[in-house]
Short mmCIF file of C-alpha atoms in Angstrom, two decimals:
data_model
loop_
_atom_site.label_atom_id
_atom_site.label_comp_id
_atom_site.label_asym_id
_atom_site.label_seq_id
_atom_site.Cartn_x
_atom_site.Cartn_y
_atom_site.Cartn_z
CA UNK Q 73 88.39 50.08 117.17
CA UNK Q 74 91.26 51.11 119.29
CA UNK Q 75 91.55 54.04 121.78
CA UNK Q 76 94.24 55.45 123.90
CA UNK Q 77 93.09 55.78 127.71
CA UNK Q 78 95.00 59.19 127.93
CA UNK Q 79 95.71 61.30 124.79
CA UNK Q 80 98.39 63.23 126.84
CA UNK Q 81 100.39 59.75 126.90
CA UNK Q 82 100.08 58.92 123.24
CA UNK Q 83 103.24 58.79 121.14
CA UNK Q 84 103.82 59.79 117.74
CA UNK Q 85 102.84 56.83 115.54
CA UNK Q 86 100.03 55.51 117.83
CA UNK Q 87 96.95 54.64 116.13
CA UNK Q 88 94.27 56.11 118.66
CA UNK Q 89 91.01 55.53 116.77
CA UNK Q 90 89.96 53.26 113.79
CA UNK Q 91 86.40 52.71 112.68
CA UNK Q 92 84.22 52.32 109.66
CA UNK Q 93 80.84 54.08 108.71
CA UNK Q 94 78.34 52.65 106.18
CA UNK Q 95 76.68 55.29 104.18
CA UNK Q 96 73.41 54.53 102.57
CA UNK Q 97 71.45 56.83 100.03
CA UNK Q 98 68.81 57.33 102.98
CA UNK Q 99 71.75 58.98 104.91
CA UNK Q 100 72.33 61.49 102.03
CA UNK Q 101 68.48 62.33 102.04
CA UNK Q 102 68.63 62.82 105.83
CA UNK Q 103 71.78 65.01 106.02
CA UNK Q 104 70.37 67.04 102.95
CA UNK Q 105 67.24 67.76 104.99
CA UNK Q 106 69.19 68.67 107.99
CA UNK Q 107 71.91 70.88 106.18
CA UNK Q 108 69.62 72.47 103.43
CA UNK Q 109 72.03 71.05 100.93
CA UNK Q 110 69.80 69.89 98.35
CA UNK Q 111 72.30 69.83 95.36
CA UNK Q 112 70.87 67.11 93.24
CA UNK Q 113 74.34 65.51 92.87
CA UNK Q 114 73.74 63.97 96.27
CA UNK Q 115 70.33 62.43 95.39
CA UNK Q 116 69.67 62.12 91.66
CA UNK Q 117 71.60 59.60 89.78
CA UNK Q 118 70.71 61.00 86.25
CA UNK Q 119 71.70 64.51 87.33
CA UNK Q 120 74.97 63.26 88.83
CA UNK Q 121 75.91 61.26 85.84
CA UNK Q 122 75.00 64.30 83.60
CA UNK Q 123 77.75 66.44 85.27
CA UNK Q 124 80.47 63.75 85.06
CA UNK Q 125 80.12 61.99 88.39
CA UNK Q 126 80.03 58.12 88.32
CA UNK Q 127 76.87 58.18 90.51
CA UNK Q 128 75.32 60.04 93.41
CA UNK Q 129 78.11 61.29 95.98
CA UNK Q 130 78.03 61.95 99.52
CA UNK Q 131 78.13 65.65 100.89
CA UNK Q 132 81.80 66.61 101.50
CA UNK Q 133 80.70 68.19 104.99
CA UNK Q 134 79.07 64.76 105.86
CA UNK Q 135 82.17 63.08 105.27
CA UNK Q 136 84.17 65.80 107.28
CA UNK Q 137 81.54 65.48 110.07
CA UNK Q 138 82.46 61.77 110.37
CA UNK Q 139 86.02 62.74 110.95
CA UNK Q 140 84.98 65.63 113.27
CA UNK Q 141 82.85 63.09 115.38
CA UNK Q 142 85.76 60.73 115.65
CA UNK Q 143 88.12 63.55 116.64
CA UNK Q 144 85.70 64.70 119.29
CA UNK Q 145 85.37 61.25 120.76
CA UNK Q 146 89.26 61.02 120.94
CA UNK Q 147 89.57 64.34 122.45
CA UNK Q 148 87.36 63.29 125.21
CA UNK Q 149 86.07 66.83 126.35
CA UNK Q 150 89.42 68.52 125.46
CA UNK Q 151 89.49 71.48 123.06
CA UNK Q 152 89.95 70.85 119.65
CA UNK Q 153 92.08 73.97 118.44
CA UNK Q 154 92.02 73.29 114.68
CA UNK Q 155 90.81 70.82 112.13
CA UNK Q 156 91.70 71.05 108.51
CA UNK Q 157 91.38 68.98 105.45
CA UNK Q 158 91.23 68.96 101.78
CA UNK Q 159 88.71 66.89 99.76
CA UNK Q 160 90.55 64.38 97.40
CA UNK Q 161 87.89 62.35 95.92
CA UNK Q 162 84.07 62.00 96.17
CA UNK Q 163 82.47 59.36 98.20
CA UNK Q 164 80.21 57.46 95.55
CA UNK Q 165 77.24 56.16 97.27
CA UNK Q 166 75.68 53.45 95.14
CA UNK Q 167 71.93 52.51 95.38
CA UNK Q 168 70.87 49.48 97.38
CA UNK Q 169 71.38 48.26 101.05
CA UNK Q 170 75.13 47.90 100.77
CA UNK Q 171 75.84 51.61 100.30
CA UNK Q 172 79.51 52.39 100.91
CA UNK Q 173 82.02 51.82 103.81
CA UNK Q 174 83.93 55.03 104.80
CA UNK Q 175 86.94 53.89 106.82
CA UNK Q 176 88.60 56.36 109.40
CA UNK Q 177 92.10 56.08 111.12
CA UNK Q 178 93.23 58.63 113.47
CA UNK Q 179 97.01 58.52 114.31
CA UNK Q 180 99.07 60.69 116.50
CA UNK Q 181 101.48 62.90 114.07
CA UNK Q 182 103.14 65.06 116.55
CA UNK Q 183 102.99 65.94 120.49
CA UNK Q 184 104.12 69.23 121.92
CA UNK Q 185 104.56 69.19 125.51
CA UNK Q 186 105.29 72.88 125.76
CA UNK Q 187 102.21 73.92 123.85
CA UNK Q 188 100.22 71.17 125.60
CA UNK Q 189 98.87 69.83 122.01
CA UNK Q 190 98.65 66.57 120.34
CA UNK Q 191 98.38 66.61 116.36
CA UNK Q 192 96.14 63.80 114.92
CA UNK Q 193 96.40 62.83 111.26
CA UNK Q 194 93.24 61.27 109.96
CA UNK Q 195 93.23 58.70 106.96
CA UNK Q 196 89.95 58.79 105.30
CA UNK Q 197 89.34 56.07 102.62
CA UNK Q 198 86.64 54.10 100.68
CA UNK Q 199 87.86 50.82 99.24
CA UNK Q 200 91.48 51.93 99.66
CA UNK Q 201 91.18 55.17 97.88
CA UNK Q 202 91.72 58.44 99.95
CA UNK Q 203 88.80 60.79 100.17
CA UNK Q 204 90.31 63.58 102.23
CA UNK Q 205 94.00 64.78 102.07
CA UNK Q 206 95.76 66.32 104.81
CA UNK Q 207 92.98 65.77 107.49
CA UNK Q 208 94.51 66.80 110.49
CA UNK Q 209 93.35 68.11 113.87
CA UNK Q 210 95.30 69.70 116.87
CA UNK Q 211 93.89 68.91 120.43
CA UNK Q 212 94.79 70.79 123.52
CA UNK Q 213 95.79 68.41 126.29
#
């Protein structure tokens, strides 16, 4: 994992955060219970397959929450002015102790001294496949 000591000093192209999260089926159950999203595509293999999915998938908002947490860490108490993304592919979570590894990389896409902002692009992938598109956050510095 790499971080910048001061986001205000970051330059376009700087990688400011890199990490992975392992998601297990137990995480999906915990998220479903906390969020109230009990859609069976997140917990029932048979149901997920019956609607055309390869297996149980993670909640989209759980995936987005992983990114939001990374952005908040990098922002280090500064205001996150905006955060947008589009879901590109489901995060399939197989049964077993291995689960699935979600990789996140935050890179500085733009800086605007006059506006006092840094724009971060976030690459989110599973086994090299993008699961979020156009994941972008603007942080007030």
